[in-house]
């Protein structure tokens, strides 16, 4: 074993960073044996230097992250600050000054992954980010390496624990959205401002990263269609139950049937209770991958939290350190396929539409005609009437999102349709 240690700088020492530091210290001997050289924590950049940080020698702590990454003697910089800046500049500066980078920053990678990969390649350095998608669950490496000889057609995932916790609560207790969110906040599963989670921004960033790797194509955050889950109601869950389904916020990355394009989207969807993703409870994450040769694979586990996320960071750290010792770099960006990302209108799936209609003869025929005129074929219709009003639940066969939108627009114009109570996609069949 080499005795000269590999030097690692930690940018950020919060929920994830403090666990990375702890494991680096407590597992130092094992890590050294696995890497082939000891690993030394060379500096820790934070915002508040006076905060007590257990196990971190005070002389390693600095608020000058830029000076730290410019030292020139670092082997690896671990970025766990989060956000776009200063993380982006610190990462590129680290490459320029000779270090490889491990990051957990989904927002940055989804927005600027291509530029960061280019910077890593220019300086012949590694950029690893297993922790950026679904915490501890190995996904990036399986997609990038284990499945490199296969053709991935679809990635369907629950990649946000907060929203899964809320939806699971609504499903199991009949609670409304706000009540379930309040419980998630009280238990620490939701942040004070839950927008990034409940509006699907966090899942969309992960979808962009997964789609890019799965399809060897650049997919940016802006390419991902996004709908949050704040409008999901207890009535939607009741409807889902009647169909033998539950509701999950899904990140869906798909190759088109002809293989010529891809799509990436995040939205709530009904999935059959028999689908493996339906049984993912609480704040857990799971990703279902479908590929030509391997068939169906499911990756499941804790998608967040300090220690689970640190596990993924440490795995990357070991890989990058091994590469440094053998003067090599691991796989970089693979975007050779350069498939176009199709707009949401071209996505084809099934729909569950709930309409409030007048309870009188001929309404059903009128509604059915509108579906037919837009080329959307109906699978089942369920009608419930009371006091001159009725609710009509229509489940369609597979249709394009554009056709469905046209249908809904026309339905809204019918005098007999009082309102469109909900529209939900049905996935995983
Ligand atoms: N938490 C999770 O479960 C989880 C899961 C997967 C991925 N991630 C990702 O991991 C990253 C870190 O998340 P986290 O939850 O650990 O965040 P966090 O608890 O808020 O920690 C952020 C750390 O960065 C430091 N920091 C902030 N701005 C800085 C600056 N300008 N210069 C130097 N240090 C600065 C903070 O310093 P102070 O300590 O002084 O405030 C803190 O130590 C994010 O990209 C996040 O998306 C987190």
CSV table of C-alpha atoms and ligand atoms in Angstrom, one decimal:
chain,number,residue,atom,x,y,z
A,1,UNK,CA,0.0,0.0,0.0
A,2,UNK,CA,1.1,3.5,-0.8
A,3,UNK,CA,1.9,5.4,2.4
A,4,UNK,CA,1.5,9.0,1.1
A,5,UNK,CA,-2.1,9.8,1.6
A,6,UNK,CA,-4.5,11.0,-1.0
A,7,UNK,CA,-5.8,14.5,0.0
A,8,UNK,CA,-9.5,15.2,0.1
A,9,UNK,CA,-11.2,18.5,0.6
A,10,UNK,CA,-14.8,18.7,1.7
A,11,UNK,CA,-16.9,21.6,0.5
A,12,UNK,CA,-19.9,21.7,2.9
A,13,UNK,CA,-20.2,20.0,6.2
A,14,UNK,CA,-24.0,19.9,6.7
A,15,UNK,CA,-26.4,16.9,6.7
A,16,UNK,CA,-24.3,15.0,4.1
A,17,UNK,CA,-20.9,16.5,4.5
A,18,UNK,CA,-20.7,15.8,8.3
A,19,UNK,CA,-21.5,12.1,7.6
A,20,UNK,CA,-18.9,11.9,4.9
A,21,UNK,CA,-16.3,13.3,7.3
A,22,UNK,CA,-17.4,10.9,10.1
A,23,UNK,CA,-17.2,7.8,7.8
A,24,UNK,CA,-13.9,8.9,6.4
A,25,UNK,CA,-12.5,9.1,10.0
A,26,UNK,CA,-14.1,6.1,11.5
A,27,UNK,CA,-13.6,3.8,8.5
A,28,UNK,CA,-10.1,5.2,7.6
A,29,UNK,CA,-8.3,1.8,7.8
A,30,UNK,CA,-10.9,0.0,5.7
A,31,UNK,CA,-11.0,2.8,3.1
A,32,UNK,CA,-7.2,2.8,2.9
A,33,UNK,CA,-7.1,-0.9,2.3
A,34,UNK,CA,-9.8,-0.7,-0.4
A,35,UNK,CA,-8.2,2.2,-2.1
A,36,UNK,CA,-4.6,1.1,-1.7
A,37,UNK,CA,-3.6,4.4,0.0
A,38,UNK,CA,-4.7,6.3,3.1
A,39,UNK,CA,-7.1,9.2,2.6
A,40,UNK,CA,-6.5,12.4,4.5
A,41,UNK,CA,-9.1,15.1,5.1
A,42,UNK,CA,-7.1,18.2,4.0
A,43,UNK,CA,-9.7,20.9,4.5
A,44,UNK,CA,-13.4,21.6,5.2
A,45,UNK,CA,-15.1,24.7,3.7
A,46,UNK,CA,-18.3,25.9,5.4
A,47,UNK,CA,-20.2,29.1,5.8
A,48,UNK,CA,-20.2,29.3,9.6
A,49,UNK,CA,-16.7,28.6,10.9
A,50,UNK,CA,-17.6,28.8,14.6
A,51,UNK,CA,-20.3,26.1,14.6
A,52,UNK,CA,-19.1,23.1,16.6
A,53,UNK,CA,-18.5,20.1,14.3
A,54,UNK,CA,-17.8,16.9,16.0
A,55,UNK,CA,-14.8,15.1,14.9
A,56,UNK,CA,-13.5,17.9,12.6
A,57,UNK,CA,-10.3,19.5,13.8
A,58,UNK,CA,-10.9,23.3,13.9
A,59,UNK,CA,-7.6,24.0,11.9
A,60,UNK,CA,-9.1,22.2,8.9
A,61,UNK,CA,-12.2,24.5,8.8
A,62,UNK,CA,-12.2,27.5,6.5
A,63,UNK,CA,-14.8,29.8,5.0
A,64,UNK,CA,-12.5,30.4,1.9
A,65,UNK,CA,-13.6,27.5,-0.3
A,66,UNK,CA,-12.0,29.1,-3.3
A,67,UNK,CA,-8.5,29.2,-1.7
A,68,UNK,CA,-9.1,25.6,-0.6
A,69,UNK,CA,-9.8,24.2,-4.1
A,70,UNK,CA,-6.8,26.3,-5.4
A,71,UNK,CA,-4.3,24.7,-3.1
A,72,UNK,CA,-2.9,22.6,-5.9
A,73,UNK,CA,-2.1,19.5,-3.8
A,74,UNK,CA,-5.7,18.1,-3.6
A,75,UNK,CA,-6.5,14.7,-5.1
A,76,UNK,CA,-10.3,14.9,-4.7
A,77,UNK,CA,-12.8,17.7,-3.9
A,78,UNK,CA,-16.1,16.5,-2.5
A,79,UNK,CA,-18.8,19.1,-3.2
A,80,UNK,CA,-21.7,18.9,-0.8
A,81,UNK,CA,-22.7,22.5,-0.6
A,82,UNK,CA,-25.6,22.3,-3.0
A,83,UNK,CA,-27.2,24.9,-5.3
A,84,UNK,CA,-25.7,26.4,-8.5
A,85,UNK,CA,-23.2,28.9,-7.2
A,86,UNK,CA,-20.6,28.9,-5.7
A,87,UNK,CA,-20.7,25.1,-6.3
A,88,UNK,CA,-20.3,25.3,-10.0
A,89,UNK,CA,-17.3,27.7,-9.9
A,90,UNK,CA,-15.7,25.7,-7.1
A,91,UNK,CA,-15.9,22.5,-9.1
A,92,UNK,CA,-14.4,23.9,-12.3
A,93,UNK,CA,-11.7,25.6,-10.2
A,94,UNK,CA,-10.9,22.2,-8.6
A,95,UNK,CA,-10.5,20.6,-12.0
A,96,UNK,CA,-8.2,23.5,-13.1
A,97,UNK,CA,-6.0,23.0,-10.0
A,98,UNK,CA,-5.6,19.2,-10.5
A,99,UNK,CA,-8.4,17.6,-8.4
A,100,UNK,CA,-11.1,15.2,-9.4
A,101,UNK,CA,-14.6,15.9,-8.0
A,102,UNK,CA,-17.3,13.9,-6.3
A,103,UNK,CA,-20.6,15.8,-6.0
A,104,UNK,CA,-24.1,15.2,-4.6
A,105,UNK,CA,-25.6,18.2,-6.4
A,106,UNK,CA,-28.5,17.2,-8.6
A,107,UNK,CA,-29.6,20.7,-9.3
A,108,UNK,CA,-26.2,21.7,-10.7
A,109,UNK,CA,-25.7,18.5,-12.6
A,110,UNK,CA,-29.2,18.7,-14.2
A,111,UNK,CA,-28.6,22.3,-15.3
A,112,UNK,CA,-24.9,22.2,-16.2
A,113,UNK,CA,-23.8,18.6,-16.4
A,114,UNK,CA,-22.5,18.8,-19.9
A,115,UNK,CA,-20.3,21.8,-19.2
A,116,UNK,CA,-19.0,20.2,-16.0
A,117,UNK,CA,-18.2,17.0,-17.8
A,118,UNK,CA,-16.4,18.9,-20.5
A,119,UNK,CA,-14.3,20.7,-17.8
A,120,UNK,CA,-13.5,17.4,-16.2
A,121,UNK,CA,-12.4,15.9,-19.5
A,122,UNK,CA,-10.4,19.0,-20.5
A,123,UNK,CA,-8.3,18.5,-17.3
A,124,UNK,CA,-8.3,14.7,-17.5
A,125,UNK,CA,-10.1,14.4,-14.2
A,126,UNK,CA,-13.1,12.4,-12.8
A,127,UNK,CA,-16.6,13.8,-12.1
A,128,UNK,CA,-18.7,11.3,-10.1
A,129,UNK,CA,-22.1,12.0,-8.6
A,130,UNK,CA,-23.8,8.8,-7.5
A,131,UNK,CA,-25.4,10.6,-4.5
A,132,UNK,CA,-27.2,13.2,-6.8
A,133,UNK,CA,-30.0,10.7,-7.6
A,134,UNK,CA,-31.8,8.7,-5.0
A,135,UNK,CA,-29.3,9.0,-2.1
A,136,UNK,CA,-27.8,5.6,-1.2
A,137,UNK,CA,-29.4,3.7,-4.0
A,138,UNK,CA,-26.8,2.7,-6.6
A,139,UNK,CA,-28.2,4.0,-9.9
A,140,UNK,CA,-25.7,6.1,-11.8
A,141,UNK,CA,-23.0,3.4,-11.7
A,142,UNK,CA,-25.4,0.6,-12.7
A,143,UNK,CA,-26.7,2.7,-15.6
A,144,UNK,CA,-23.3,4.0,-16.6
A,145,UNK,CA,-21.3,0.8,-16.2
A,146,UNK,CA,-23.2,-2.4,-15.4
A,147,UNK,CA,-25.8,-1.7,-18.2
A,148,UNK,CA,-23.3,-0.2,-20.6
A,149,UNK,CA,-23.7,-3.2,-22.9
A,150,UNK,CA,-27.5,-3.3,-22.8
A,151,UNK,CA,-30.1,-0.9,-24.3
A,152,UNK,CA,-32.2,0.9,-21.7
A,153,UNK,CA,-35.7,1.7,-22.9
A,154,UNK,CA,-37.4,3.0,-19.8
A,155,UNK,CA,-36.6,4.3,-16.4
A,156,UNK,CA,-39.6,4.7,-14.1
A,157,UNK,CA,-38.9,6.0,-10.6
A,158,UNK,CA,-40.0,7.3,-7.3
A,159,UNK,CA,-37.1,9.6,-6.7
A,160,UNK,CA,-38.4,12.0,-4.0
A,161,UNK,CA,-39.0,10.7,-0.5
A,162,UNK,CA,-41.0,13.7,0.7
A,163,UNK,CA,-43.7,13.3,-1.9
A,164,UNK,CA,-43.8,9.6,-1.6
A,165,UNK,CA,-44.3,10.0,2.2
A,166,UNK,CA,-47.2,12.4,1.6
A,167,UNK,CA,-48.9,10.3,-1.1
A,168,UNK,CA,-48.4,7.2,1.0
A,169,UNK,CA,-50.1,8.9,3.9
A,170,UNK,CA,-53.0,10.1,1.7
A,171,UNK,CA,-53.4,6.5,0.4
A,172,UNK,CA,-53.2,4.7,3.7
A,173,UNK,CA,-55.2,7.1,5.9
A,174,UNK,CA,-57.5,8.9,3.5
A,175,UNK,CA,-56.0,12.2,4.5
A,176,UNK,CA,-56.0,15.3,2.2
A,177,UNK,CA,-52.9,16.8,0.7
A,178,UNK,CA,-52.4,19.6,3.3
A,179,UNK,CA,-52.9,17.2,6.3
A,180,UNK,CA,-50.4,14.8,4.9
A,181,UNK,CA,-47.9,17.6,4.2
A,182,UNK,CA,-48.3,18.9,7.7
A,183,UNK,CA,-47.5,15.5,9.1
A,184,UNK,CA,-44.4,15.2,6.8
A,185,UNK,CA,-43.2,18.6,8.0
A,186,UNK,CA,-43.7,17.7,11.7
A,187,UNK,CA,-41.8,14.5,11.2
A,188,UNK,CA,-38.9,16.3,9.3
A,189,UNK,CA,-39.7,14.6,6.0
A,190,UNK,CA,-40.6,17.9,4.4
A,191,UNK,CA,-38.7,21.2,4.5
A,192,UNK,CA,-40.3,24.4,5.8
A,193,UNK,CA,-40.6,25.4,2.1
A,194,UNK,CA,-41.5,22.2,0.4
A,195,UNK,CA,-41.9,23.7,-3.1
A,196,UNK,CA,-38.8,21.9,-4.7
A,197,UNK,CA,-40.3,18.6,-3.6
A,198,UNK,CA,-44.0,18.9,-4.0
A,199,UNK,CA,-43.8,20.8,-7.3
A,200,UNK,CA,-41.6,18.2,-8.7
A,201,UNK,CA,-38.4,20.3,-9.3
A,202,UNK,CA,-36.2,17.9,-7.3
A,203,UNK,CA,-37.5,14.9,-9.2
A,204,UNK,CA,-37.2,16.7,-12.5
A,205,UNK,CA,-33.5,17.3,-11.9
A,206,UNK,CA,-33.0,13.6,-11.1
A,207,UNK,CA,-35.0,12.6,-14.2
A,208,UNK,CA,-32.8,14.8,-16.4
A,209,UNK,CA,-29.7,13.1,-15.0
A,210,UNK,CA,-31.1,9.6,-15.3
A,211,UNK,CA,-32.4,10.1,-18.9
A,212,UNK,CA,-29.0,11.5,-20.0
A,213,UNK,CA,-27.1,8.5,-18.7
A,214,UNK,CA,-29.7,5.9,-19.7
A,215,UNK,CA,-30.0,7.1,-23.3
A,216,UNK,CA,-26.5,8.5,-23.9
A,217,UNK,CA,-28.1,11.8,-24.7
A,218,UNK,CA,-27.9,15.3,-23.2
A,219,UNK,CA,-31.1,15.9,-21.3
A,220,UNK,CA,-31.3,19.2,-19.4
A,221,UNK,CA,-33.7,20.2,-16.7
A,222,UNK,CA,-35.6,22.4,-19.2
A,223,UNK,CA,-36.3,19.3,-21.3
A,224,UNK,CA,-38.2,17.6,-18.5
A,225,UNK,CA,-41.9,18.1,-18.4
A,226,UNK,CA,-42.9,18.7,-14.8
A,227,UNK,CA,-46.2,18.7,-12.8
A,228,UNK,CA,-46.3,18.7,-9.0
A,229,UNK,CA,-48.6,16.7,-6.8
A,230,UNK,CA,-50.3,19.5,-4.8
A,231,UNK,CA,-53.6,19.0,-6.7
A,232,UNK,CA,-53.9,15.3,-5.9
A,233,UNK,CA,-57.0,14.8,-3.8
A,234,UNK,CA,-58.5,12.1,-1.5
A,235,UNK,CA,-61.1,11.6,-4.3
A,236,UNK,CA,-58.3,10.7,-6.7
A,237,UNK,CA,-57.1,8.1,-4.3
A,238,UNK,CA,-60.6,6.7,-4.0
A,239,UNK,CA,-60.9,6.5,-7.8
A,240,UNK,CA,-57.4,4.9,-8.0
A,241,UNK,CA,-58.5,2.3,-5.5
A,242,UNK,CA,-61.5,1.4,-7.6
A,243,UNK,CA,-59.2,0.7,-10.5
A,244,UNK,CA,-56.8,-1.4,-8.4
A,245,UNK,CA,-54.2,1.4,-8.4
A,246,UNK,CA,-52.4,3.8,-6.2
A,247,UNK,CA,-50.9,7.2,-7.0
A,248,UNK,CA,-47.2,8.0,-7.0
A,249,UNK,CA,-45.2,11.0,-8.2
A,250,UNK,CA,-43.1,9.4,-10.9
A,251,UNK,CA,-40.1,10.4,-12.9
A,252,UNK,CA,-40.4,8.7,-16.3
A,253,UNK,CA,-37.7,8.6,-18.9
A,254,UNK,CA,-38.6,6.8,-22.1
A,255,UNK,CA,-37.2,5.9,-25.5
A,256,UNK,CA,-39.8,6.3,-28.2
A,257,UNK,CA,-41.1,3.0,-29.8
A,258,UNK,CA,-39.0,3.7,-33.0
A,259,UNK,CA,-36.0,4.5,-30.8
A,260,UNK,CA,-35.5,7.8,-32.5
A,261,UNK,CA,-36.2,10.1,-29.6
A,262,UNK,CA,-36.6,10.2,-25.9
A,263,UNK,CA,-38.9,11.9,-23.3
A,264,UNK,CA,-38.5,12.8,-19.7
A,265,UNK,CA,-41.3,13.8,-17.4
A,266,UNK,CA,-42.3,14.1,-13.8
A,267,UNK,CA,-46.0,14.0,-12.7
A,268,UNK,CA,-48.4,12.2,-10.4
A,269,UNK,CA,-49.7,9.0,-11.9
A,270,UNK,CA,-51.9,6.0,-11.1
A,271,UNK,CA,-50.0,2.7,-11.1
A,272,UNK,CA,-51.5,-0.7,-10.6
A,273,UNK,CA,-51.1,-2.1,-7.1
A,274,UNK,CA,-49.4,-5.1,-8.7
A,275,UNK,CA,-46.5,-2.9,-10.0
A,276,UNK,CA,-43.4,-3.2,-7.8
A,277,UNK,CA,-43.3,0.6,-7.4
A,278,UNK,CA,-46.8,0.6,-5.8
A,279,UNK,CA,-45.4,-1.1,-2.7
A,280,UNK,CA,-42.7,1.6,-2.1
A,281,UNK,CA,-43.9,3.1,1.2
A,282,UNK,CA,-43.0,6.1,3.3
A,283,UNK,CA,-40.0,8.2,2.3
A,284,UNK,CA,-38.3,5.3,0.4
A,285,UNK,CA,-37.2,5.7,-3.2
A,286,UNK,CA,-37.2,3.1,-6.0
A,287,UNK,CA,-36.3,3.1,-9.6
A,288,UNK,CA,-37.6,0.5,-12.1
A,289,UNK,CA,-35.4,0.1,-15.2
A,290,UNK,CA,-36.4,-1.8,-18.4
A,291,UNK,CA,-33.8,-2.8,-20.8
A,292,UNK,CA,-33.5,-5.0,-23.9
A,293,UNK,CA,-31.4,-7.8,-22.5
A,294,UNK,CA,-31.7,-7.6,-18.7
A,295,UNK,CA,-35.4,-7.1,-18.8
A,296,UNK,CA,-36.9,-5.4,-15.7
A,297,UNK,CA,-34.7,-4.3,-12.8
A,298,UNK,CA,-35.7,-2.6,-9.6
A,299,UNK,CA,-33.4,-0.5,-7.4
A,300,UNK,CA,-34.8,0.3,-3.9
A,301,UNK,CA,-33.7,2.0,-0.7
A,302,UNK,CA,-33.3,5.2,1.2
A,303,UNK,CA,-33.2,8.1,-1.2
A,304,UNK,CA,-32.0,10.7,1.2
A,305,UNK,CA,-30.6,11.4,4.7
A,306,UNK,CA,-27.0,12.1,5.8
A,307,UNK,CA,-25.6,8.6,6.3
A,308,UNK,CA,-27.3,7.0,3.3
A,309,UNK,CA,-26.2,9.8,1.0
A,310,UNK,CA,-22.7,9.8,2.4
A,311,UNK,CA,-22.6,6.1,1.6
A,312,UNK,CA,-23.0,7.0,-2.1
A,313,UNK,CA,-20.4,9.8,-1.8
A,314,UNK,CA,-17.9,7.5,-0.2
A,315,UNK,CA,-18.4,4.9,-2.9
A,316,UNK,CA,-17.5,7.5,-5.5
A,317,UNK,CA,-14.6,8.7,-3.4
A,318,UNK,CA,-13.1,5.2,-3.3
A,319,UNK,CA,-13.6,4.8,-7.1
A,320,UNK,CA,-12.0,8.2,-7.9
A,321,UNK,CA,-9.1,7.6,-5.5
A,322,UNK,CA,-8.5,4.2,-7.1
A,323,UNK,CA,-8.5,5.9,-10.5
A,324,UNK,CA,-6.0,8.5,-9.2
A,325,UNK,CA,-3.6,5.8,-8.1
A,326,UNK,CA,-3.7,4.1,-11.5
A,327,UNK,CA,-3.4,7.4,-13.3
A,328,UNK,CA,-6.7,6.8,-15.0
A,329,UNK,CA,-10.1,8.3,-15.2
A,330,UNK,CA,-13.5,6.5,-15.0
A,331,UNK,CA,-16.2,6.9,-17.6
A,332,UNK,CA,-17.1,10.4,-18.5
A,333,UNK,CA,-20.2,11.8,-20.2
A,334,UNK,CA,-21.7,9.5,-22.8
A,335,UNK,CA,-23.9,11.6,-25.1
A,336,UNK,CA,-22.9,10.1,-28.4
A,337,UNK,CA,-26.5,9.0,-29.3
A,338,UNK,CA,-27.7,12.7,-29.2
A,339,UNK,CA,-31.3,11.7,-29.5
A,340,UNK,CA,-33.8,14.5,-29.7
A,341,UNK,CA,-35.9,15.1,-26.6
A,342,UNK,CA,-39.6,15.1,-27.7
A,343,UNK,CA,-42.1,17.5,-26.2
A,344,UNK,CA,-44.7,16.2,-23.7
A,345,UNK,CA,-47.4,16.3,-26.5
A,346,UNK,CA,-45.8,13.3,-28.1
A,347,UNK,CA,-45.9,11.2,-24.9
A,348,UNK,CA,-48.3,8.3,-25.3
A,349,UNK,CA,-50.0,6.9,-22.2
A,350,UNK,CA,-53.4,6.1,-20.7
A,351,UNK,CA,-55.5,8.6,-18.8
A,352,UNK,CA,-58.0,8.7,-16.0
A,353,UNK,CA,-60.3,11.7,-16.4
A,354,UNK,CA,-62.9,12.7,-13.8
A,355,UNK,CA,-65.7,15.0,-15.1
A,356,UNK,CA,-68.6,16.7,-13.3
A,357,UNK,CA,-71.5,16.6,-15.7
A,358,UNK,CA,-75.2,17.2,-15.8
A,359,UNK,CA,-77.2,14.1,-14.9
A,360,UNK,CA,-79.4,13.9,-18.0
A,361,UNK,CA,-79.8,11.6,-21.0
A,362,UNK,CA,-77.4,12.0,-23.9
A,363,UNK,CA,-74.5,13.4,-21.8
A,364,UNK,CA,-72.5,10.2,-22.0
A,365,UNK,CA,-72.9,10.1,-25.8
A,366,UNK,CA,-71.8,13.7,-26.1
A,367,UNK,CA,-68.7,13.1,-24.1
A,368,UNK,CA,-67.9,9.9,-26.0
A,369,UNK,CA,-68.2,11.8,-29.3
A,370,UNK,CA,-65.6,14.4,-28.1
A,371,UNK,CA,-63.1,11.6,-27.2
A,372,UNK,CA,-63.7,9.9,-30.6
A,373,UNK,CA,-63.3,13.2,-32.6
A,374,UNK,CA,-59.8,13.6,-31.0
A,375,UNK,CA,-58.8,10.0,-31.7
A,376,UNK,CA,-58.8,9.1,-28.0
A,377,UNK,CA,-60.3,5.6,-27.5
A,378,UNK,CA,-62.2,5.0,-24.3
A,379,UNK,CA,-61.4,1.9,-22.2
A,380,UNK,CA,-64.0,2.2,-19.4
A,381,UNK,CA,-66.6,4.7,-18.2
A,382,UNK,CA,-68.1,4.9,-14.8
A,383,UNK,CA,-71.0,7.2,-13.9
A,384,UNK,CA,-72.4,8.2,-10.6
A,385,UNK,CA,-75.4,10.5,-10.3
A,386,UNK,CA,-76.9,12.5,-7.5
A,387,UNK,CA,-79.2,15.6,-7.4
A,388,UNK,CA,-79.2,16.3,-11.1
A,389,UNK,CA,-75.4,16.3,-11.2
A,390,UNK,CA,-73.2,13.3,-12.0
A,391,UNK,CA,-69.6,12.4,-12.0
A,392,UNK,CA,-68.2,10.6,-15.0
A,393,UNK,CA,-64.9,8.8,-14.8
A,394,UNK,CA,-63.4,7.9,-18.1
A,395,UNK,CA,-60.3,5.7,-18.5
A,396,UNK,CA,-58.7,5.8,-22.0
A,397,UNK,CA,-56.6,3.5,-24.0
A,398,UNK,CA,-53.1,4.8,-24.9
A,399,UNK,CA,-53.2,8.2,-26.5
A,400,UNK,CA,-50.9,11.1,-27.1
A,401,UNK,CA,-50.8,13.9,-24.5
A,402,UNK,CA,-51.6,16.4,-27.3
A,403,UNK,CA,-54.7,14.4,-28.3
A,404,UNK,CA,-55.8,14.2,-24.6
A,405,UNK,CA,-55.3,17.9,-24.2
A,406,UNK,CA,-57.4,18.6,-27.3
A,407,UNK,CA,-60.1,16.3,-25.9
A,408,UNK,CA,-60.2,18.1,-22.5
A,409,UNK,CA,-60.3,21.5,-24.1
A,410,UNK,CA,-63.3,20.5,-26.2
A,411,UNK,CA,-65.0,18.8,-23.1
A,412,UNK,CA,-64.7,22.0,-21.2
A,413,UNK,CA,-66.7,23.8,-23.9
A,414,UNK,CA,-69.7,21.4,-23.6
A,415,UNK,CA,-72.6,22.9,-21.7
A,416,UNK,CA,-73.3,19.6,-20.0
A,417,UNK,CA,-69.7,19.4,-18.6
A,418,UNK,CA,-69.7,21.5,-15.4
A,419,UNK,CA,-66.0,20.9,-14.8
A,420,UNK,CA,-63.0,18.7,-15.2
A,421,UNK,CA,-62.3,17.5,-11.7
A,422,UNK,CA,-59.0,15.7,-12.4
A,423,UNK,CA,-56.8,14.3,-15.1
A,424,UNK,CA,-54.3,11.7,-14.2
A,425,UNK,CA,-52.0,9.5,-16.3
A,426,UNK,CA,-52.1,5.8,-15.7
A,427,UNK,CA,-48.6,4.2,-15.9
A,428,UNK,CA,-46.8,1.0,-15.3
A,429,UNK,CA,-49.1,-1.4,-17.2
B,1,LIG,N1,-29.7,15.9,2.7
B,1,LIG,C1,-29.9,14.9,1.9
B,1,LIG,O1,-30.6,13.9,2.3
B,1,LIG,C2,-29.4,14.8,0.5
B,1,LIG,C3,-29.6,13.7,-0.3
B,1,LIG,C4,-29.1,13.6,-1.6
B,1,LIG,C5,-28.4,14.7,-2.1
B,1,LIG,N2,-28.2,15.8,-1.3
B,1,LIG,C6,-27.4,16.9,-1.9
B,1,LIG,O2,-26.2,17.1,-1.1
B,1,LIG,C7,-25.8,18.4,-1.1
B,1,LIG,C8,-25.7,18.9,0.4
B,1,LIG,O3,-26.9,18.8,1.0
B,1,LIG,P1,-27.1,18.9,2.6
B,1,LIG,O4,-28.4,18.4,2.9
B,1,LIG,O5,-25.9,18.3,3.3
B,1,LIG,O6,-27.1,20.5,2.8
B,1,LIG,P2,-26.8,21.3,4.1
B,1,LIG,O7,-27.1,20.5,5.3
B,1,LIG,O8,-27.6,22.6,3.9
B,1,LIG,O9,-25.3,21.6,4.1
B,1,LIG,C9,-24.7,22.5,3.3
B,1,LIG,C10,-23.3,22.8,3.7
B,1,LIG,O10,-22.7,23.7,2.8
B,1,LIG,C11,-22.1,24.8,3.5
B,1,LIG,N3,-22.1,26.0,2.7
B,1,LIG,C12,-23.2,26.6,2.2
B,1,LIG,N4,-22.8,27.6,1.5
B,1,LIG,C13,-21.4,27.6,1.5
B,1,LIG,C14,-20.4,28.5,0.9
B,1,LIG,N5,-20.8,29.5,0.1
B,1,LIG,N6,-19.1,28.1,1.1
B,1,LIG,C15,-18.8,27.1,1.9
B,1,LIG,N7,-19.7,26.3,2.5
B,1,LIG,C16,-21.0,26.6,2.3
B,1,LIG,C17,-22.9,24.9,4.8
B,1,LIG,O11,-22.1,25.5,5.8
B,1,LIG,P3,-22.6,25.7,7.3
B,1,LIG,O12,-22.6,24.4,7.9
B,1,LIG,O13,-21.6,26.6,7.9
B,1,LIG,O14,-24.0,26.3,7.2
B,1,LIG,C18,-23.2,23.5,5.1
B,1,LIG,O15,-22.1,22.9,5.8
B,1,LIG,C19,-26.9,19.1,-1.9
B,1,LIG,O16,-26.5,19.2,-3.3
B,1,LIG,C20,-28.1,18.2,-1.8
B,1,LIG,O17,-29.0,18.3,-3.0
B,1,LIG,C21,-28.6,15.9,0.0
